[in-house]
């Protein structure tokens, strides 16, 4: 009977070792699957972060393009307004010059008419005086 018990003990030990070995390989398999899952998740997160970073970089470039375009447009607008202001100033001064020239021409013409009239009146007056002195 002792040998039967001895056989049973040896068999049960063998069975336990096989079961532990089976559990160990299953455990290793699970750990390997967990490590693989972690690596896959890490790769996916890295991809998502790089994709988001690329999108943000493209958006930043777009914003910079629009802002630079705005600055250029504003510079051209200010330049245009300055040129328009200077043009209006030149036109205003030229119109003033033309008006002064016209006024000077009219004043000279009026002076000539007045001089001619005074000369005529003076000559007429002298003629009258001369005729009345002769009489």
Short mmCIF file of C-alpha atoms in Angstrom, two decimals:
data_model
loop_
_atom_site.label_atom_id
_atom_site.label_comp_id
_atom_site.label_asym_id
_atom_site.label_seq_id
_atom_site.Cartn_x
_atom_site.Cartn_y
_atom_site.Cartn_z
CA UNK A 1 0.00 0.00 0.00
CA UNK A 2 2.87 2.22 0.61
CA UNK A 3 4.00 1.85 -2.96
CA UNK A 4 0.53 2.80 -4.21
CA UNK A 5 0.65 5.94 -2.09
CA UNK A 6 4.16 6.62 -3.32
CA UNK A 7 2.97 6.28 -6.94
CA UNK A 8 -0.01 8.52 -6.22
CA UNK A 9 2.27 11.18 -4.64
CA UNK A 10 4.67 11.05 -7.59
CA UNK A 11 1.78 11.22 -10.07
CA UNK A 12 0.11 14.11 -8.25
CA UNK A 13 3.47 15.98 -8.15
CA UNK A 14 3.96 15.39 -11.85
CA UNK A 15 0.41 16.60 -12.55
CA UNK A 16 0.99 19.71 -10.41
CA UNK A 17 4.28 20.49 -12.18
CA UNK A 18 2.59 20.10 -15.57
CA UNK A 19 -0.26 22.34 -14.42
CA UNK A 20 2.17 24.97 -13.05
CA UNK A 21 4.15 24.83 -16.28
CA UNK A 22 0.90 25.23 -18.22
CA UNK A 23 -0.13 28.15 -16.03
CA UNK A 24 3.33 29.71 -16.39
CA UNK A 25 3.21 29.51 -20.18
CA UNK A 26 -0.34 30.93 -20.16
CA UNK A 27 0.83 33.68 -17.85
CA UNK A 28 3.76 34.44 -20.13
CA UNK A 29 1.38 34.42 -23.07
CA UNK A 30 -0.94 36.88 -21.30
CA UNK A 31 2.01 39.07 -20.31
CA UNK A 32 3.25 39.02 -23.91
CA UNK A 33 -0.24 39.98 -25.13
CA UNK A 34 -0.34 42.81 -22.58
CA UNK A 35 3.11 44.04 -23.69
CA UNK A 36 1.99 43.83 -27.34
CA UNK A 37 -1.18 45.75 -26.52
CA UNK A 38 0.83 48.39 -24.70
CA UNK A 39 3.23 48.73 -27.63
CA UNK A 40 0.32 48.97 -30.08
CA UNK A 41 -1.43 51.58 -27.93
CA UNK A 42 1.82 53.52 -27.65
CA UNK A 43 2.30 53.45 -31.44
CA UNK A 44 -1.29 54.58 -32.01
CA UNK A 45 -1.00 57.39 -29.44
CA UNK A 46 2.28 58.49 -31.04
CA UNK A 47 0.63 58.50 -34.47
CA UNK A 48 -2.33 60.51 -33.17
CA UNK A 49 -0.06 63.03 -31.44
CA UNK A 50 2.11 63.42 -34.56
CA UNK A 51 -1.01 63.80 -36.72
CA UNK A 52 -2.46 66.43 -34.37
CA UNK A 53 0.90 68.21 -34.26
CA UNK A 54 1.03 68.21 -38.08
CA UNK A 55 -2.50 69.62 -38.26
CA UNK A 56 -1.68 72.32 -35.70
CA UNK A 57 1.50 73.17 -37.59
CA UNK A 58 -0.44 73.49 -40.85
CA UNK A 59 -3.05 75.64 -39.10
CA UNK A 60 -0.31 77.87 -37.66
CA UNK A 61 1.22 78.27 -41.12
CA UNK A 62 -2.22 79.17 -42.53
CA UNK A 63 -2.76 81.75 -39.76
CA UNK A 64 0.70 83.22 -40.41
CA UNK A 65 -0.03 83.44 -44.14
CA UNK A 66 -3.30 85.25 -43.51
CA UNK A 67 -1.72 87.60 -40.97
CA UNK A 68 1.17 88.44 -43.29
CA UNK A 69 -1.33 89.00 -46.10
CA UNK A 70 -3.29 91.32 -43.80
CA UNK A 71 -0.12 93.26 -42.91
CA UNK A 72 0.80 93.66 -46.59
CA UNK A 73 -2.76 94.74 -47.45
CA UNK A 74 -2.75 97.24 -44.58
CA UNK A 75 0.62 98.62 -45.73
CA UNK A 76 -0.66 99.00 -49.31
CA UNK A 77 -3.87 100.62 -48.03
CA UNK A 78 -1.90 103.14 -45.94
CA UNK A 79 0.38 103.82 -48.90
CA UNK A 80 -2.65 104.34 -51.15
CA UNK A 81 -4.29 106.71 -48.64
CA UNK A 82 -1.05 108.70 -48.32
CA UNK A 83 -0.70 108.98 -52.11
CA UNK A 84 -4.36 109.99 -52.44
CA UNK A 85 -3.92 112.64 -49.73
CA UNK A 86 -0.84 114.01 -51.49
CA UNK A 87 -2.68 113.98 -54.84
CA UNK A 88 -5.60 115.93 -53.37
CA UNK A 89 -3.14 118.41 -51.85
CA UNK A 90 -1.35 118.91 -55.20
CA UNK A 91 -4.68 119.30 -57.02
CA UNK A 92 -5.88 121.80 -54.41
CA UNK A 93 -2.73 123.87 -54.66
CA UNK A 94 -2.82 123.81 -58.46
CA UNK A 95 -6.46 124.93 -58.49
CA UNK A 96 -5.49 127.73 -56.08
CA UNK A 97 -2.62 128.70 -58.41
CA UNK A 98 -5.01 128.75 -61.39
CA UNK A 99 -7.53 130.83 -59.44
CA UNK A 100 -4.82 133.32 -58.41
CA UNK A 101 -3.59 133.52 -62.02
CA UNK A 102 -7.16 134.14 -63.26
CA UNK A 103 -7.68 136.76 -60.55
CA UNK A 104 -4.38 138.43 -61.49
CA UNK A 105 -5.37 138.40 -65.18
CA UNK A 106 -8.78 139.90 -64.34
CA UNK A 107 -7.15 142.51 -62.06
CA UNK A 108 -4.68 143.46 -64.81
CA UNK A 109 -7.56 143.71 -67.31
CA UNK A 110 -9.57 145.87 -64.88
CA UNK A 111 -6.53 148.08 -64.30
CA UNK A 112 -6.09 148.54 -68.06
CA UNK A 113 -9.78 149.36 -68.50
CA UNK A 114 -9.60 151.84 -65.60
CA UNK A 115 -6.43 153.40 -67.00
CA UNK A 116 -7.98 153.72 -70.44
CA UNK A 117 -11.15 155.25 -68.95
CA UNK A 118 -9.15 157.69 -66.80
CA UNK A 119 -7.05 158.62 -69.82
CA UNK A 120 -10.17 159.18 -71.88
CA UNK A 121 -11.84 161.19 -69.09
CA UNK A 122 -8.69 163.20 -68.52
CA UNK A 123 -8.31 163.92 -72.24
CA UNK A 124 -12.01 164.80 -72.48
CA UNK A 125 -11.70 167.04 -69.46
CA UNK A 126 -8.60 168.72 -70.85
CA UNK A 127 -10.33 169.14 -74.22
CA UNK A 128 -13.34 170.73 -72.48
CA UNK A 129 -11.06 172.99 -70.49
CA UNK A 130 -9.18 173.91 -73.59
CA UNK A 131 -12.41 174.66 -75.47
CA UNK A 132 -13.81 176.70 -72.60
CA UNK A 133 -10.55 178.64 -72.36
CA UNK A 134 -10.77 179.44 -76.05
CA UNK A 135 -14.22 180.76 -75.71
#
